[in-house]
Coordinates of C-alpha atoms in Angstrom, one line a residue:
M11 CA 0.0 0.0 0.0
N12 CA 2.5 2.6 1.2
G13 CA 5.5 1.0 -0.5
H14 CA 6.5 -1.1 2.5
L15 CA 5.7 -4.3 4.4
S16 CA 5.0 -3.9 8.0
E17 CA 3.0 -5.6 10.8
R18 CA -0.6 -4.8 10.9
H19 CA -3.3 -4.5 13.6
A20 CA -5.4 -7.6 13.8
G21 CA -8.6 -5.7 14.6
N22 CA -8.7 -3.2 11.9
G23 CA -5.8 -4.2 9.5
Q24 CA -4.0 -0.8 9.7
C25 CA -0.3 -0.7 9.3
I26 CA 1.4 -0.2 12.7
E27 CA 4.2 2.0 11.4
C28 CA 1.9 4.3 9.4
R29 CA -0.6 4.6 12.3
S30 CA 2.2 5.5 14.8
S31 CA 3.7 8.1 12.4
R32 CA 0.3 9.8 12.2
Y33 CA 0.4 10.3 16.0
D34 CA 4.0 11.8 16.1
K35 CA 4.0 14.3 19.0
D36 CA 6.3 16.8 17.2
S37 CA 4.2 16.8 14.0
A38 CA 1.0 17.2 16.2
K39 CA 2.6 20.2 17.9
R40 CA 3.5 21.8 14.6
Y41 CA 0.0 21.2 13.2
N42 CA -1.6 22.6 16.4
Y43 CA 0.6 25.7 16.3
S44 CA -0.2 26.3 12.6
Y45 CA -3.9 25.7 13.1
R46 CA -4.0 28.1 16.1
S47 CA -2.2 30.8 14.2
D48 CA -4.4 30.4 11.1
N49 CA -7.6 30.4 13.1
K50 CA -6.8 32.9 15.9
E51 CA -10.0 35.0 15.7
R52 CA -12.3 32.0 15.5
L53 CA -10.6 30.3 18.4
S54 CA -10.5 33.4 20.6
A55 CA -14.2 34.0 19.9
Y56 CA -14.9 30.4 20.9
D57 CA -12.8 30.8 24.1
R58 CA -14.7 34.0 25.0
E59 CA -18.1 32.4 24.4
R60 CA -17.1 29.3 26.4
Y61 CA -15.7 31.4 29.3
A62 CA -18.9 33.5 29.4
R63 CA -21.0 30.3 29.5
D64 CA -18.9 28.6 32.2
S65 CA -17.4 31.6 34.0
E66 CA -18.6 30.7 37.5
L67 CA -17.3 27.1 37.1
K68 CA -13.9 28.4 35.8
K69 CA -13.6 30.9 38.6
A70 CA -14.4 28.3 41.2
S71 CA -11.9 25.9 39.7
S72 CA -9.2 28.6 39.6
R73 CA -9.9 29.5 43.2
A74 CA -9.7 25.9 44.3
Y75 CA -6.4 25.4 42.5
Y76 CA -5.0 28.6 44.0
H77 CA -5.9 27.5 47.5
A78 CA -4.5 24.0 47.0
N79 CA -1.2 25.4 45.5
R80 CA -0.9 28.8 47.1
E81 CA 2.9 28.8 47.4
K82 CA 3.4 27.6 43.8
C83 CA 1.1 30.3 42.5
R84 CA 2.7 33.0 44.5
A85 CA 6.2 32.0 43.3
S86 CA 5.0 31.9 39.7
S87 CA 3.4 35.3 40.1
K88 CA 6.5 36.7 41.7
A89 CA 8.7 35.3 38.9
W90 CA 6.4 36.8 36.2
R91 CA 6.5 40.2 37.9
E92 CA 10.3 40.1 38.1
N93 CA 10.5 39.2 34.4
N94 CA 8.0 41.8 33.3
K95 CA 8.9 45.0 35.3
D96 CA 8.9 47.2 32.2
R97 CA 5.5 45.9 31.1
I98 CA 4.0 46.5 34.6
A99 CA 5.4 50.0 34.8
K100 CA 4.0 50.8 31.3
Q101 CA 0.5 49.5 32.3
R102 CA 0.6 51.4 35.6
R103 CA 1.6 54.6 33.8
E104 CA -1.1 54.2 31.1
H105 CA -3.7 53.5 33.8
Y106 CA -2.6 56.6 35.7
E107 CA -2.7 58.8 32.6
S108 CA -6.2 57.6 31.6
N109 CA -7.6 57.9 35.2
R110 CA -5.5 60.7 36.6
E111 CA -8.4 62.9 37.8
R112 CA -10.2 59.9 39.4
I113 CA -7.0 58.7 41.1
L114 CA -6.2 62.2 42.5
D115 CA -9.8 62.6 43.7
L116 CA -9.7 59.2 45.5
S117 CA -6.3 60.1 47.0
R118 CA -7.6 63.4 48.3
K119 CA -10.7 61.8 49.8
H120 CA -8.6 59.1 51.5
R121 CA -6.3 61.7 52.9
L122 CA -9.3 63.6 54.3
R123 CA -11.0 60.5 55.8
N124 CA -7.8 59.2 57.3
S125 CA -6.0 62.5 58.2
A126 CA -4.9 61.4 61.6
A127 CA -3.3 58.2 60.2
V128 CA -1.6 60.2 57.4
V129 CA -0.2 62.7 59.9
A130 CA 1.1 60.0 62.1
R131 CA 2.7 58.1 59.2
V132 CA 4.4 61.3 57.9
A133 CA 5.6 62.2 61.4
K134 CA 7.0 58.7 61.8
W135 CA 8.7 58.9 58.4
R136 CA 10.3 62.2 59.3
K137 CA 11.5 60.8 62.6
D138 CA 13.0 57.7 60.9
N139 CA 14.6 59.6 58.0
P140 CA 16.0 62.9 59.4
E141 CA 18.6 63.2 56.5
K142 CA 15.9 62.9 53.8
K143 CA 13.7 65.4 55.7
R144 CA 16.6 67.9 55.8
A145 CA 17.3 67.4 52.1
L146 CA 13.6 67.9 51.2
H147 CA 13.5 71.1 53.3
A148 CA 16.7 72.4 51.8
K149 CA 15.4 71.7 48.3
R150 CA 12.2 73.6 49.1
R151 CA 14.1 76.6 50.5
A152 CA 16.4 76.6 47.4
G153 CA 13.3 76.6 45.2
K154 CA 12.0 79.7 47.0
L155 CA 15.3 81.5 46.5
R156 CA 15.4 80.7 42.8
P157 CA 14.3 83.5 40.5
F158 CA 10.8 83.0 39.0
P159 CA 10.5 82.6 35.2
H160 CA 10.1 85.9 33.3
G161 CA 6.6 87.3 33.3
L162 CA 5.4 85.4 36.3
E163 CA 5.0 86.7 39.8
R164 CA 5.1 84.9 43.1

């Protein structure tokens, strides 16, 4: 049939060598990769639809896995963060730029609601970092002595 003689399965008569070559792991990986890259939109639409249909089940499964493997998940997350510092910084910067007013408003409200805690934290920082405190005050005083840009008044 295929130009060779080989043993055959007794049940279905298929050539053992041809059948095993059809299930070669490397060729299956290559095929899966090419199929996924050729059908990216279709597969992502299917994945979104499937997640929407089974979202609660998926969330429960993910939660259970995390609780069963907490240390492994934390180590994996930490490694990812270490390897993607630039990406995280970019995402944070973009988020801040697109939500600047909201973030500043929330920060202002938090400071007002927790003013005693903020004052205590700042006082503790000043006590723990006297050199940095002196440097900040010196920088502020130097800024006051600097001439203002032309056309602007203090």
